[in-house]
Amino acid sequence: MISDNNSAQPQSRSRSGAEKSLDQGFIWLTRILGIGVGVILLVIALTVGYRALPAIQQYGLGFLFGSSWNPVKEEYGALPMIYGTIVSSAIALLIAVPLGVGTAIFLSEDFLPLPVRTALVFLVELLAAIPSVVYGLWGIAVLIPIISTIGKFLNGNFGWLPIFSTPPVGPGMLPAGVILGIMTLPIITAISRDSLVSLPPELRQASLGLGATRWTTIFRVLVPAAFSGIVGGIMLGLGRAMGETMAATLLIGNSNQLSLSVLAPANTIASLMANQFAEASGLQVAALMYTGLILFILTLIVNILAEWIVSQVRAKYN
């Protein structure tokens, strides 16, 4: 008996004119939205650059290396704030990346029953919804006393190191970096976990079928396959750390003096702008815009570097 295979296949039909018009409309809508994102980014960059032009003409590249910020004498240099932004973000990533990626791996595997994992995922995502001012107030009440105790030990025993050369005075670079790490942790965890969970199950099955252990499968197969998503989460976390204002302002000490010690008060570009922009005028506004432009360029460099790292890893595993 010869079966009629054609009858088992779904019947294709020609698309109507309305459906084709709807498809074309959707394609143009996505194009417009994509171009719109680029246009908004360009407008922001040009606006900040235009408002910063008087300071750029006045101070040039010397603005990047100056350490004096005196509105009375109109002396402006952004080196302490650039240093504070980079170091506080580095401390935040030093804390958040291993914890976030480790938590993502833990929550994407079946180490715990599904209801417990679901509750933990909800709690991690809930951390991202807490307002930054709450983090800042919690840092003042809880984090600073703890870090001051640790800082006294570090200064007393390792004070010969430049990074612990000053005694803790309360607010400073280290408390700000720690709170930024806590704030970026849920972003890195959530995106890394989503990247791991979305991998095709055939990857795991193939690795286990070839005799690999569970941990070899995780670290040699799953994590490299999800690397681009994990790096994307880290970059988003870094962007929040570099641009965070309220929590950093409450905890970093807002000192425009450059100090290598992480126990000393410091300042970031975002905190400087939040503290001074409302009362600034004239050249001070241009100087603040210049710092905003620097932050913009720093973020751009970090994103380009991340894309380069992802492309190198893809090339290695392809």
Short mmCIF file of C-alpha atoms in Angstrom, two decimals:
data_model
loop_
_atom_site.label_atom_id
_atom_site.label_comp_id
_atom_site.label_asym_id
_atom_site.label_seq_id
_atom_site.Cartn_x
_atom_site.Cartn_y
_atom_site.Cartn_z
CA MET A 1 0.00 0.00 0.00
CA ILE A 2 1.46 3.30 -1.07
CA SER A 3 0.86 6.12 1.42
CA ASP A 4 0.16 9.61 0.25
CA ASN A 5 3.04 11.57 1.83
CA ASN A 6 1.95 14.82 0.30
CA SER A 7 -1.28 14.74 2.24
CA ALA A 8 0.66 14.59 5.58
CA GLN A 9 2.62 17.77 4.83
CA PRO A 10 1.14 21.15 5.77
CA GLN A 11 -0.38 22.90 2.84
CA SER A 12 1.47 26.09 1.96
CA ARG A 13 -0.50 29.06 0.87
CA SER A 14 0.40 32.31 -0.70
CA ARG A 15 0.58 35.29 1.64
CA SER A 16 -2.04 37.92 1.21
CA GLY A 17 -1.21 41.50 0.35
CA ALA A 18 -2.20 42.67 3.82
CA GLU A 19 0.20 40.20 5.46
CA LYS A 20 3.05 41.26 3.18
CA SER A 21 2.33 44.90 3.96
CA LEU A 22 2.33 44.08 7.68
CA ASP A 23 5.71 42.35 7.37
CA GLN A 24 7.19 45.29 5.49
CA GLY A 25 5.79 47.70 8.06
CA PHE A 26 7.34 45.71 10.89
CA ILE A 27 10.71 45.64 9.11
CA TRP A 28 10.66 49.41 8.63
CA LEU A 29 9.55 49.92 12.24
CA THR A 30 12.51 47.94 13.56
CA ARG A 31 14.84 49.86 11.22
CA ILE A 32 13.51 53.18 12.46
CA LEU A 33 13.84 52.12 16.10
CA GLY A 34 17.38 50.88 15.53
CA ILE A 35 18.41 54.08 13.76
CA GLY A 36 16.61 56.09 16.46
CA VAL A 37 18.83 54.59 19.18
CA GLY A 38 21.91 55.65 17.23
CA VAL A 39 20.49 59.14 16.64
CA ILE A 40 19.70 59.61 20.34
CA LEU A 41 23.23 58.51 21.27
CA LEU A 42 24.72 60.91 18.72
CA VAL A 43 22.56 63.82 19.91
CA ILE A 44 23.57 63.24 23.53
CA ALA A 45 27.26 63.08 22.60
CA LEU A 46 27.07 66.24 20.46
CA THR A 47 25.13 68.12 23.13
CA VAL A 48 27.59 67.22 25.88
CA GLY A 49 30.52 67.99 23.58
CA TYR A 50 29.05 71.37 22.59
CA ARG A 51 28.39 72.39 26.20
CA ALA A 52 31.93 71.26 27.12
CA LEU A 53 33.55 73.26 24.29
CA PRO A 54 34.52 76.33 26.40
CA ALA A 55 36.35 74.12 28.91
CA ILE A 56 37.98 72.11 26.11
CA GLN A 57 39.26 75.34 24.51
CA GLN A 58 40.40 76.70 27.90
CA TYR A 59 42.17 73.65 29.35
CA GLY A 60 42.70 71.24 26.45
CA LEU A 61 44.08 67.81 27.30
CA GLY A 62 45.67 69.26 30.44
CA PHE A 63 42.22 68.95 31.99
CA LEU A 64 42.71 65.17 32.07
CA PHE A 65 45.88 65.39 34.14
CA GLY A 66 45.10 68.33 36.44
CA SER A 67 44.31 67.57 40.07
CA SER A 68 42.94 70.95 41.18
CA TRP A 69 39.21 71.70 41.20
CA ASN A 70 38.70 75.27 42.41
CA PRO A 71 35.61 77.10 41.04
CA VAL A 72 36.68 80.37 42.75
CA LYS A 73 39.96 80.53 40.81
CA GLU A 74 38.46 78.72 37.79
CA GLU A 75 41.08 75.99 38.04
CA TYR A 76 39.74 72.65 36.90
CA GLY A 77 41.35 69.24 36.52
CA ALA A 78 39.57 65.90 36.37
CA LEU A 79 42.35 63.45 37.25
CA PRO A 80 41.12 62.67 40.84
CA MET A 81 37.57 62.04 39.55
CA ILE A 82 38.75 59.90 36.61
CA TYR A 83 40.92 57.89 38.99
CA GLY A 84 38.03 57.55 41.47
CA THR A 85 35.62 56.40 38.76
CA ILE A 86 38.02 53.77 37.41
CA VAL A 87 39.17 52.44 40.79
CA SER A 88 35.71 52.30 42.39
CA SER A 89 34.37 50.49 39.30
CA ALA A 90 37.33 48.09 39.36
CA ILE A 91 36.65 47.27 43.04
CA ALA A 92 32.98 46.74 42.19
CA LEU A 93 33.81 44.32 39.35
CA LEU A 94 36.39 42.54 41.51
CA ILE A 95 33.56 41.71 43.92
CA ALA A 96 30.62 41.32 41.55
CA VAL A 97 32.08 39.27 38.66
CA PRO A 98 33.16 36.12 40.54
CA LEU A 99 30.10 36.24 42.81
CA GLY A 100 27.69 37.00 39.97
CA VAL A 101 29.01 34.40 37.51
CA GLY A 102 29.32 31.80 40.27
CA THR A 103 25.75 32.46 41.41
CA ALA A 104 24.53 32.26 37.80
CA ILE A 105 26.18 28.85 37.35
CA PHE A 106 24.76 27.66 40.66
CA LEU A 107 21.24 28.79 39.81
CA SER A 108 21.33 27.43 36.25
CA GLU A 109 22.19 23.90 37.41
CA ASP A 110 20.01 21.49 39.39
CA PHE A 111 22.01 21.63 42.61
CA LEU A 112 18.86 22.67 44.46
CA PRO A 113 15.17 21.76 44.05
CA LEU A 114 13.36 23.88 41.48
CA PRO A 115 11.16 25.78 44.01
CA VAL A 116 14.24 26.82 46.00
CA ARG A 117 16.06 27.94 42.84
CA THR A 118 13.01 29.91 41.72
CA ALA A 119 12.88 31.70 45.07
CA LEU A 120 16.61 32.50 44.93
CA VAL A 121 16.32 33.85 41.37
CA PHE A 122 13.47 36.09 42.50
CA LEU A 123 15.51 37.40 45.43
CA VAL A 124 18.51 38.14 43.21
CA GLU A 125 16.32 40.03 40.74
CA LEU A 126 14.72 41.88 43.64
CA LEU A 127 18.14 43.31 44.55
CA ALA A 128 18.17 45.15 41.20
CA ALA A 129 14.89 46.87 42.07
CA ILE A 130 16.13 48.48 45.29
CA PRO A 131 16.66 52.26 44.82
CA SER A 132 20.26 53.41 44.92
CA VAL A 133 19.56 55.86 47.76
CA VAL A 134 18.53 52.89 49.92
CA TYR A 135 21.84 51.20 49.12
CA GLY A 136 23.61 54.42 50.07
CA LEU A 137 21.83 54.78 53.42
CA TRP A 138 22.39 51.09 54.18
CA GLY A 139 26.05 51.60 53.37
CA ILE A 140 26.32 54.51 55.81
CA ALA A 141 24.56 52.62 58.63
CA VAL A 142 26.03 49.14 58.15
CA LEU A 143 28.86 48.99 55.63
CA ILE A 144 31.04 51.90 56.75
CA PRO A 145 31.36 50.70 60.39
CA ILE A 146 32.35 47.22 59.19
CA ILE A 147 34.84 48.50 56.61
CA SER A 148 36.28 50.99 59.11
CA THR A 149 37.15 48.09 61.42
CA ILE A 150 38.70 46.14 58.54
CA GLY A 151 40.45 49.29 57.32
CA LYS A 152 42.11 49.87 60.70
CA PHE A 153 43.51 46.34 60.56
CA LEU A 154 44.73 46.80 56.99
CA ASN A 155 46.30 50.17 57.75
CA GLY A 156 47.91 48.88 60.94
CA ASN A 157 49.42 45.77 59.35
CA PHE A 158 49.80 46.66 55.69
CA GLY A 159 50.13 50.42 55.87
CA TRP A 160 53.42 50.23 53.98
CA LEU A 161 51.35 49.46 50.89
CA PRO A 162 50.18 52.65 49.12
CA ILE A 163 46.61 51.36 48.82
CA PHE A 164 46.33 51.05 52.64
CA SER A 165 48.58 53.99 53.56
CA THR A 166 45.91 56.16 55.24
CA PRO A 167 43.69 55.33 58.23
CA PRO A 168 39.97 54.95 57.48
CA VAL A 169 37.89 58.02 58.20
CA GLY A 170 34.48 56.63 57.31
CA PRO A 171 33.38 57.38 53.75
CA GLY A 172 35.99 56.49 51.16
CA MET A 173 36.89 54.62 48.00
CA LEU A 174 36.57 51.12 49.51
CA PRO A 175 33.01 51.50 50.91
CA ALA A 176 31.89 53.04 47.62
CA GLY A 177 33.47 50.23 45.60
CA VAL A 178 31.89 47.57 47.79
CA ILE A 179 28.40 49.09 47.55
CA LEU A 180 28.79 49.44 43.77
CA GLY A 181 29.77 45.77 43.65
CA ILE A 182 26.61 44.82 45.55
CA MET A 183 24.52 46.97 43.21
CA THR A 184 25.99 45.45 40.03
CA LEU A 185 25.79 41.89 41.34
CA PRO A 186 22.11 41.23 40.39
CA ILE A 187 22.64 42.55 36.85
CA ILE A 188 25.61 40.28 36.20
CA THR A 189 23.89 37.31 37.86
CA ALA A 190 20.57 37.67 36.01
CA ILE A 191 22.06 38.14 32.53
CA SER A 192 24.70 35.43 33.00
CA ARG A 193 22.07 32.96 34.24
CA ASP A 194 19.76 33.76 31.32
CA SER A 195 22.66 33.17 28.91
CA LEU A 196 23.46 29.79 30.49
CA VAL A 197 19.83 28.65 30.68
CA SER A 198 19.14 29.57 27.05
CA LEU A 199 21.91 27.29 25.70
CA PRO A 200 20.63 24.30 23.67
CA PRO A 201 20.52 21.12 25.82
CA GLU A 202 22.33 19.24 23.06
CA LEU A 203 25.59 20.94 24.13
CA ARG A 204 25.41 19.43 27.62
CA GLN A 205 24.23 16.03 26.34
CA ALA A 206 27.02 15.84 23.76
CA SER A 207 29.70 16.74 26.31
CA LEU A 208 28.43 14.23 28.88
CA GLY A 209 28.04 11.63 26.13
CA LEU A 210 31.73 12.01 25.27
CA GLY A 211 32.66 11.21 28.85
CA ALA A 212 33.21 14.71 30.26
CA THR A 213 32.43 15.30 33.92
CA ARG A 214 29.78 17.75 35.04
CA TRP A 215 32.29 20.42 36.03
CA THR A 216 34.27 19.96 32.80
CA THR A 217 31.02 20.41 30.88
CA ILE A 218 30.23 23.59 32.80
CA PHE A 219 33.61 25.27 32.50
CA ARG A 220 34.80 23.94 29.11
CA VAL A 221 31.52 23.88 27.20
CA LEU A 222 28.67 25.86 28.76
CA VAL A 223 30.53 28.92 30.06
CA PRO A 224 32.48 29.46 26.77
CA ALA A 225 29.24 29.03 24.80
CA ALA A 226 27.52 31.66 26.97
CA PHE A 227 30.60 33.91 27.13
CA SER A 228 29.20 36.72 24.98
CA GLY A 229 26.10 36.98 27.20
CA ILE A 230 28.18 36.87 30.37
CA VAL A 231 30.46 39.64 29.08
CA GLY A 232 27.37 41.64 28.12
CA GLY A 233 26.12 41.37 31.70
CA ILE A 234 29.50 42.43 33.06
CA MET A 235 29.56 45.44 30.74
CA LEU A 236 26.08 46.49 31.83
CA GLY A 237 27.19 46.14 35.44
CA LEU A 238 30.31 48.18 34.74
CA GLY A 239 28.20 50.85 33.10
CA ARG A 240 26.03 51.10 36.20
CA ALA A 241 29.10 51.22 38.46
CA MET A 242 30.74 54.00 36.41
CA GLY A 243 27.57 56.08 36.19
CA GLU A 244 26.07 55.46 39.62
CA THR A 245 25.46 58.73 41.42
CA MET A 246 23.46 58.61 44.63
CA ALA A 247 25.04 55.65 46.45
CA ALA A 248 28.55 56.71 45.40
CA THR A 249 27.90 60.29 46.53
CA LEU A 250 26.79 59.13 49.97
CA LEU A 251 29.73 56.77 50.53
CA ILE A 252 32.81 57.97 48.66
CA GLY A 253 33.51 61.11 50.68
CA ASN A 254 33.43 63.60 47.76
CA SER A 255 37.06 64.66 48.13
CA ASN A 256 38.71 66.10 45.04
CA GLN A 257 42.17 65.22 46.34
CA LEU A 258 44.01 62.41 44.57
CA SER A 259 45.07 59.59 46.92
CA LEU A 260 46.23 56.08 46.07
CA SER A 261 44.79 54.73 49.32
CA VAL A 262 41.42 53.00 48.97
CA LEU A 263 40.72 53.92 52.60
CA ALA A 264 40.84 57.66 51.88
CA PRO A 265 37.87 59.79 50.72
CA ALA A 266 37.69 60.20 46.96
CA ASN A 267 35.28 61.27 44.24
CA THR A 268 33.83 60.01 40.97
CA ILE A 269 32.77 61.91 37.86
CA ALA A 270 29.09 61.13 38.46
CA SER A 271 29.28 62.23 42.10
CA LEU A 272 31.07 65.45 41.15
CA MET A 273 28.36 66.32 38.62
CA ALA A 274 25.56 65.50 41.06
CA ASN A 275 27.10 67.63 43.80
CA GLN A 276 28.01 70.72 41.79
CA PHE A 277 25.85 70.95 38.67
CA ALA A 278 22.81 72.52 40.35
CA GLU A 279 24.82 75.49 41.64
CA ALA A 280 27.34 75.76 38.80
CA SER A 281 27.53 78.60 36.32
CA GLY A 282 29.76 79.82 33.51
CA LEU A 283 32.99 77.92 32.99
CA GLN A 284 32.18 75.50 35.82
CA VAL A 285 29.23 74.14 33.82
CA ALA A 286 31.53 73.62 30.83
CA ALA A 287 34.08 71.87 33.06
CA LEU A 288 31.39 69.56 34.43
CA MET A 289 30.23 68.81 30.89
CA TYR A 290 33.86 68.06 29.99
CA THR A 291 33.94 65.45 32.78
CA GLY A 292 30.66 64.03 31.41
CA LEU A 293 32.25 63.75 27.97
CA ILE A 294 35.22 61.93 29.52
CA LEU A 295 32.84 59.48 31.23
CA PHE A 296 31.09 58.97 27.89
CA ILE A 297 34.40 58.17 26.17
CA LEU A 298 35.50 55.87 29.01
CA THR A 299 32.27 53.88 28.65
CA LEU A 300 32.77 53.70 24.88
CA ILE A 301 36.33 52.40 25.29
CA VAL A 302 35.16 49.75 27.76
CA ASN A 303 32.45 48.55 25.37
CA ILE A 304 34.88 48.39 22.44
CA LEU A 305 37.29 46.41 24.61
CA ALA A 306 34.48 44.02 25.58
CA GLU A 307 33.54 43.46 21.93
CA TRP A 308 37.16 42.71 21.14
CA ILE A 309 37.38 40.17 23.99
CA VAL A 310 34.17 38.45 22.84
CA SER A 311 35.41 38.27 19.24
CA GLN A 312 38.71 36.76 20.40
CA VAL A 313 36.92 34.08 22.44
CA ARG A 314 34.55 33.29 19.56
CA ALA A 315 37.49 32.94 17.19
CA LYS A 316 39.20 30.58 19.62
CA TYR A 317 36.22 28.25 20.00
CA ASN A 318 35.15 28.40 16.36
#
